[in-house]
Short mmCIF file of C-alpha atoms and ligand atoms in Angstrom, two decimals:
data_model
loop_
_atom_site.label_atom_id
_atom_site.label_comp_id
_atom_site.label_asym_id
_atom_site.label_seq_id
_atom_site.Cartn_x
_atom_site.Cartn_y
_atom_site.Cartn_z
CA MET N 30 -24.21 146.48 11.23
CA ALA N 31 -21.73 147.31 8.92
CA LEU N 32 -21.36 145.89 5.48
CA VAL N 33 -18.52 142.27 6.09
CA SER N 34 -16.48 140.30 3.96
CA ALA N 35 -17.66 137.00 3.55
CA LYS N 36 -14.63 135.25 4.52
CA GLU N 37 -15.97 134.31 7.98
CA MET N 38 -19.47 133.73 7.29
CA LEU N 39 -18.38 130.87 4.59
CA GLU N 40 -15.47 129.72 6.87
CA LYS N 41 -18.08 129.11 9.53
CA ALA N 42 -20.67 127.55 6.61
CA ARG N 43 -17.90 125.35 5.32
CA ALA N 44 -17.62 124.04 8.85
CA GLY N 45 -20.91 123.66 10.15
CA LYS N 46 -21.80 121.97 6.65
CA TYR N 47 -24.49 124.48 5.78
CA ALA N 48 -24.28 127.12 3.04
CA VAL N 49 -24.90 130.74 2.84
CA GLY N 50 -27.17 132.00 0.49
CA GLN N 51 -26.06 134.55 -2.42
CA PHE N 52 -29.58 136.17 -3.73
CA ASN N 53 -29.32 138.54 -6.24
CA ILE N 54 -30.36 142.11 -6.11
CA ASN N 55 -32.09 144.19 -9.11
CA ASN N 56 -34.03 146.99 -7.27
CA LEU N 57 -34.93 148.46 -4.03
CA GLU N 58 -37.86 145.53 -3.33
CA TRP N 59 -35.37 142.67 -3.99
CA THR N 60 -33.03 144.26 -1.44
CA LYS N 61 -35.26 145.08 1.13
CA SER N 62 -37.10 141.49 0.66
CA ILE N 63 -33.86 139.68 1.17
CA LEU N 64 -32.38 141.70 4.10
CA GLN N 65 -36.09 141.64 5.72
CA THR N 66 -36.25 137.98 5.27
CA ALA N 67 -32.14 137.22 6.47
CA GLN N 68 -33.14 139.30 9.78
CA GLU N 69 -36.36 137.25 10.39
CA LEU N 70 -34.33 134.08 9.97
CA GLN N 71 -31.30 135.48 11.64
CA ALA N 72 -29.42 133.96 8.97
CA PRO N 73 -26.04 135.40 7.28
CA VAL N 74 -26.92 136.82 4.01
CA ILE N 75 -25.17 137.53 0.75
CA LEU N 76 -26.34 139.99 -1.88
CA GLY N 77 -25.07 139.51 -5.27
CA VAL N 78 -24.80 142.55 -7.77
CA SER N 79 -24.27 141.35 -11.46
CA GLU N 80 -22.63 144.06 -13.65
CA GLY N 81 -26.12 144.64 -15.66
CA ALA N 82 -27.88 144.89 -12.49
CA GLY N 83 -25.67 147.09 -11.17
CA LYS N 84 -25.96 149.56 -14.32
CA TYR N 85 -29.56 149.09 -14.23
CA MET N 86 -29.52 150.43 -10.50
CA CYS N 87 -27.49 153.61 -11.52
CA GLY N 88 -24.02 152.10 -10.84
CA PHE N 89 -22.15 150.31 -8.06
CA LYS N 90 -22.18 153.68 -5.86
CA THR N 91 -25.93 153.66 -5.97
CA VAL N 92 -26.11 149.89 -5.18
CA THR N 93 -23.75 150.73 -2.19
CA ASN N 94 -25.59 153.50 -0.54
CA MET N 95 -28.74 152.13 -0.65
CA VAL N 96 -27.77 148.68 0.60
CA LYS N 97 -25.76 150.39 3.47
CA ALA N 98 -28.73 152.75 4.26
CA MET N 99 -31.03 150.15 4.38
CA ILE N 100 -29.17 148.24 6.75
CA GLU N 101 -29.25 150.89 8.82
CA GLU N 102 -32.85 152.09 8.46
CA LEU N 103 -34.10 148.06 8.88
CA ASN N 104 -32.02 147.49 11.97
CA ILE N 105 -30.58 144.67 10.30
CA THR N 106 -28.00 142.87 12.58
CA VAL N 107 -26.84 139.78 10.62
CA PRO N 108 -24.09 139.71 8.24
CA VAL N 109 -24.58 141.09 5.16
CA ALA N 110 -22.12 140.59 2.38
CA LEU N 111 -22.32 143.18 -0.99
CA HIS N 112 -20.94 141.29 -3.51
CA LEU N 113 -19.88 141.60 -7.18
CA ASP N 114 -21.25 138.49 -9.38
CA HIS N 115 -19.13 137.29 -12.08
CA GLY N 116 -17.11 140.95 -12.12
CA SER N 117 -14.95 141.81 -15.13
CA TYR N 118 -11.16 143.10 -14.06
CA GLU N 119 -12.46 146.36 -14.51
CA GLY N 120 -15.58 146.04 -12.80
CA CYS N 121 -13.61 144.68 -9.74
CA TYR N 122 -11.78 147.68 -9.42
CA LYS N 123 -14.82 149.77 -9.55
CA CYS N 124 -16.93 147.78 -6.68
CA ILE N 125 -13.83 147.93 -4.47
CA GLU N 126 -13.99 151.79 -5.26
CA ALA N 127 -17.47 152.21 -4.52
CA GLY N 128 -17.55 150.16 -1.22
CA PHE N 129 -18.45 146.68 -1.75
CA SER N 130 -17.33 143.84 0.81
CA SER N 131 -16.64 141.02 -1.78
CA ILE N 132 -15.88 140.46 -5.36
CA MET N 133 -15.95 137.55 -7.81
CA PHE N 134 -13.46 137.92 -10.57
CA ASP N 135 -14.38 135.40 -13.30
CA GLY N 136 -11.47 134.46 -15.09
CA SER N 137 -12.64 131.45 -16.51
CA HIS N 138 -12.76 132.76 -19.94
CA PHE N 139 -8.93 133.84 -20.05
CA PRO N 140 -6.23 131.18 -20.37
CA ILE N 141 -5.39 129.96 -17.19
CA GLU N 142 -1.99 131.70 -16.93
CA GLU N 143 -3.64 134.92 -17.51
CA ASN N 144 -6.88 134.13 -14.89
CA VAL N 145 -4.07 133.49 -12.26
CA ALA N 146 -1.77 136.56 -13.17
CA LYS N 147 -5.16 138.91 -12.84
CA THR N 148 -6.54 136.91 -9.64
CA THR N 149 -3.07 137.14 -7.89
CA GLU N 150 -3.25 140.87 -8.49
CA LEU N 151 -6.91 141.06 -6.97
CA VAL N 152 -5.76 138.91 -4.30
CA ASN N 153 -3.40 141.78 -3.07
CA VAL N 154 -5.65 144.32 -3.19
CA CYS N 155 -8.51 142.64 -1.41
CA ARG N 156 -6.26 141.33 1.47
CA GLU N 157 -5.02 144.92 1.77
CA LYS N 158 -8.76 146.30 1.87
CA GLY N 159 -10.36 143.52 3.63
CA LEU N 160 -12.62 142.39 1.00
CA SER N 161 -13.41 139.14 0.34
CA LEU N 162 -12.68 137.29 -3.04
CA GLU N 163 -14.32 134.65 -5.59
CA ALA N 164 -12.62 133.30 -8.35
CA GLU N 165 -13.99 130.95 -11.07
CA VAL N 166 -12.62 128.13 -12.86
CA GLY N 167 -14.77 126.10 -15.39
CA SER N 168 -16.95 128.01 -16.77
CA ILE N 169 -20.91 128.10 -15.73
CA GLY N 170 -23.42 127.06 -18.59
CA GLY N 171 -26.73 129.03 -19.17
CA GLU N 172 -28.47 130.78 -21.87
CA GLU N 173 -26.87 133.48 -24.01
CA ASP N 174 -28.51 134.67 -26.95
CA GLY N 175 -31.50 131.94 -26.61
CA VAL N 176 -28.72 128.91 -26.55
CA VAL N 177 -28.45 127.17 -23.51
CA GLY N 178 -24.97 126.06 -23.34
CA ALA N 179 -24.07 123.18 -21.37
CA GLY N 180 -22.14 123.61 -17.75
CA GLU N 181 -18.32 122.53 -17.86
CA CYS N 182 -16.39 120.76 -15.66
CA ALA N 183 -13.63 121.73 -13.84
CA ASP N 184 -10.29 120.89 -13.85
CA PRO N 185 -9.48 119.86 -10.43
CA GLU N 186 -5.79 120.77 -10.73
CA GLU N 187 -6.46 124.00 -12.13
CA CYS N 188 -8.99 124.63 -9.44
CA LYS N 189 -6.01 124.02 -6.80
CA LYS N 190 -3.99 126.46 -8.80
CA ILE N 191 -6.20 129.22 -8.46
CA ALA N 192 -7.16 128.39 -4.63
CA ASP N 193 -3.51 128.39 -3.65
CA LEU N 194 -3.16 131.97 -4.90
CA GLY N 195 -5.31 132.59 -1.55
CA VAL N 196 -8.50 133.24 -2.62
CA ASP N 197 -11.36 133.31 -0.21
CA MET N 198 -13.95 131.03 -2.08
CA LEU N 199 -13.90 129.08 -5.37
CA ALA N 200 -16.76 128.48 -8.08
CA ALA N 201 -15.93 125.23 -9.99
CA GLY N 202 -17.98 124.43 -12.89
CA ILE N 203 -19.82 121.33 -12.15
CA GLY N 204 -22.56 120.79 -14.95
CA ASN N 205 -24.47 123.75 -12.97
CA ILE N 206 -26.13 126.15 -15.27
CA HIS N 207 -27.62 129.89 -14.59
CA GLY N 208 -31.08 130.14 -15.04
CA LYS N 209 -34.05 127.01 -15.99
CA TYR N 210 -32.32 124.15 -16.13
CA PRO N 211 -33.25 121.73 -19.80
CA ALA N 212 -35.72 118.72 -19.86
CA ASN N 213 -32.32 116.61 -20.60
CA TRP N 214 -30.24 117.96 -18.10
CA LYS N 215 -27.89 115.57 -16.55
CA GLY N 216 -27.37 116.88 -13.34
CA LEU N 217 -24.44 118.11 -11.28
CA SER N 218 -21.23 116.19 -11.40
CA PHE N 219 -20.33 114.88 -8.16
CA GLU N 220 -17.44 113.44 -9.39
CA THR N 221 -15.88 116.56 -10.23
CA LEU N 222 -17.02 118.54 -6.89
CA ALA N 223 -15.53 115.50 -5.07
CA ALA N 224 -12.45 115.65 -6.82
CA VAL N 225 -11.94 119.39 -6.56
CA ASN N 226 -13.04 119.52 -2.90
CA GLU N 227 -10.16 116.74 -2.00
CA LYS N 228 -7.61 119.20 -3.68
CA VAL N 229 -8.29 122.24 -2.32
CA GLY N 230 -8.38 121.18 1.31
CA GLU N 231 -10.83 123.65 3.65
CA MET N 232 -11.86 126.28 0.70
CA PRO N 233 -15.63 126.98 0.71
CA LEU N 234 -16.43 125.81 -2.64
CA VAL N 235 -19.53 127.83 -4.54
CA LEU N 236 -22.71 126.91 -6.41
CA HIS N 237 -23.55 129.07 -9.36
CA GLY N 238 -27.13 128.44 -11.10
CA GLY N 239 -28.79 127.50 -8.03
CA THR N 240 -32.23 127.61 -9.51
CA GLY N 241 -34.02 124.27 -10.05
CA ILE N 242 -31.16 122.47 -8.51
CA PRO N 243 -33.29 119.70 -6.64
CA THR N 244 -32.58 119.87 -3.10
CA ASP N 245 -31.09 116.06 -2.85
CA MET N 246 -28.19 117.55 -5.04
CA ILE N 247 -27.90 120.84 -3.15
CA LYS N 248 -27.71 118.56 0.36
CA LYS N 249 -25.03 116.24 -1.58
CA ALA N 250 -22.94 119.79 -3.03
CA ILE N 251 -22.97 120.98 0.85
CA SER N 252 -21.39 117.60 2.00
CA LEU N 253 -18.77 117.84 -0.63
CA GLY N 254 -17.65 121.18 0.50
CA VAL N 255 -20.19 123.93 -1.06
CA ALA N 256 -20.80 126.67 1.44
CA LYS N 257 -22.57 129.27 -1.09
CA ILE N 258 -25.25 128.90 -3.53
CA ASN N 259 -26.23 131.34 -5.76
CA VAL N 260 -29.89 132.12 -6.65
CA ASN N 261 -31.25 134.74 -9.19
CA THR N 262 -33.57 133.41 -11.71
CA GLU N 263 -35.76 131.84 -8.87
CA CYS N 264 -36.35 134.97 -7.35
CA GLN N 265 -37.41 136.33 -10.61
CA LEU N 266 -39.97 133.71 -11.29
CA ALA N 267 -41.51 133.82 -8.36
CA PHE N 268 -41.80 137.65 -8.27
CA ALA N 269 -42.88 137.80 -12.32
CA GLU N 270 -45.45 135.04 -11.12
CA ALA N 271 -47.07 136.84 -8.25
CA THR N 272 -47.10 140.31 -10.04
CA ARG N 273 -49.05 138.80 -13.46
CA LYS N 274 -51.50 137.33 -10.94
CA TYR N 275 -52.29 140.26 -9.03
CA VAL N 276 -52.73 141.77 -12.58
CA GLU N 277 -54.75 139.20 -14.02
CA GLU N 278 -56.88 139.18 -11.42
CA GLY N 279 -57.84 142.97 -12.17
CA LYS N 280 -56.09 144.18 -9.13
CA ASP N 281 -54.64 147.15 -10.40
CA LEU N 282 -57.96 148.40 -11.30
CA GLN N 283 -59.46 148.32 -7.85
CA GLY N 284 -59.20 151.34 -5.60
CA LYS N 285 -55.71 152.26 -5.66
CA GLY N 286 -54.39 149.20 -6.70
CA PHE N 287 -52.12 150.64 -9.20
CA ASP N 288 -50.32 152.24 -6.30
CA PRO N 289 -46.58 150.48 -6.69
CA ARG N 290 -46.47 150.00 -3.01
CA LYS N 291 -49.69 147.80 -3.68
CA LEU N 292 -48.60 146.50 -7.26
CA LEU N 293 -45.41 145.13 -6.42
CA ALA N 294 -46.14 143.83 -2.69
CA PRO N 295 -47.42 140.29 -3.80
CA GLY N 296 -43.75 140.24 -6.04
CA ALA N 297 -41.78 141.49 -2.98
CA ALA N 298 -43.99 138.71 -0.55
CA ALA N 299 -43.15 136.15 -3.41
CA ILE N 300 -39.28 137.15 -3.37
CA LYS N 301 -39.14 136.23 0.45
CA ALA N 302 -41.23 132.86 0.41
CA THR N 303 -38.43 132.04 -2.09
CA VAL N 304 -35.53 133.22 -0.03
CA LYS N 305 -36.99 131.48 3.03
CA GLU N 306 -37.34 128.41 1.32
CA LYS N 307 -33.55 128.48 0.02
CA MET N 308 -32.39 129.24 3.12
CA GLU N 309 -34.16 126.07 5.04
CA ILE N 310 -32.61 124.02 2.07
CA PHE N 311 -29.21 125.58 2.50
CA GLY N 312 -29.35 124.80 6.46
CA CYS N 313 -28.28 128.69 7.17
CA ILE N 314 -31.04 129.73 9.32
CA GLY N 315 -30.00 130.51 12.71
CA LYS N 316 -26.35 130.43 11.80
CA ALA N 317 -26.37 134.26 11.84
P1 LIG F 17 -29.28 131.33 -11.25
O1 LIG F 17 -30.08 132.45 -11.94
O2 LIG F 17 -29.72 130.09 -11.92
O3 LIG F 17 -30.15 131.17 -10.04
O4 LIG F 17 -27.92 131.33 -10.88
C1 LIG F 17 -27.43 132.51 -10.11
C2 LIG F 17 -26.22 132.79 -10.31
O5 LIG F 17 -25.41 131.45 -10.31
C3 LIG F 17 -25.69 134.14 -10.09
O6 LIG F 17 -24.11 134.09 -10.22
#
């Protein structure tokens, strides 16, 4: 199946009260593990690519070609969207050109007027080309240079303003943070989420920072309009832990255990298990 925009799968998820997972990719093993799990579980899936990961994988064109070829070679028939995560204005245009099927324009750090102007322009371009567009209001916290910033809560009025521009999905900050949550994290602000949900009508909402959010909070967020949940760090932690175990057990020193196809296999299996676990919680299994 060709790459699809995320619009339809998210509208179905919102109406059906489940969420589609966005799993960020970093390399071939990541992409393969996520696609195979989605196919096995008959779940729609969104492959997220940050600008940094795009650069690491030798550019967005390399990523698009790898994903498209893998979908064909692995006979993937479930809907797959290839999505730019936290795109800059310039990054959005690069991904449109490279053949992504979905982009996120993160204009949350611009003054609201500038965020509105740039988002409006991108809405028109994406409509014309059949891509889905995600916008963000209220920045998502996270670790930057070793300092963990608290997640900001979005202003519901600003969310409505951006939603009304015609974006397909909206990420609203509700106290969520990228990376591991600190011990003193106050949890998601359901008050903010409920207020945003009431303002934006049927717009699918996006929950960033999916790593480490307790299951009951995830389920409550879905009941309040969240239809897309982003997960990145959790797959990285699972991969690193499985790889460390393999090396610590000395398996790379046994026979041909140093062969990357063997060395990276436990990590790939750990990504698959993590994706499966998340898909079970999100309720998207069998929804392809
Ligand atoms: P985590 O790394 O916390 O799972 O967040 C992922 C994310 O929100 C990507 O946009």
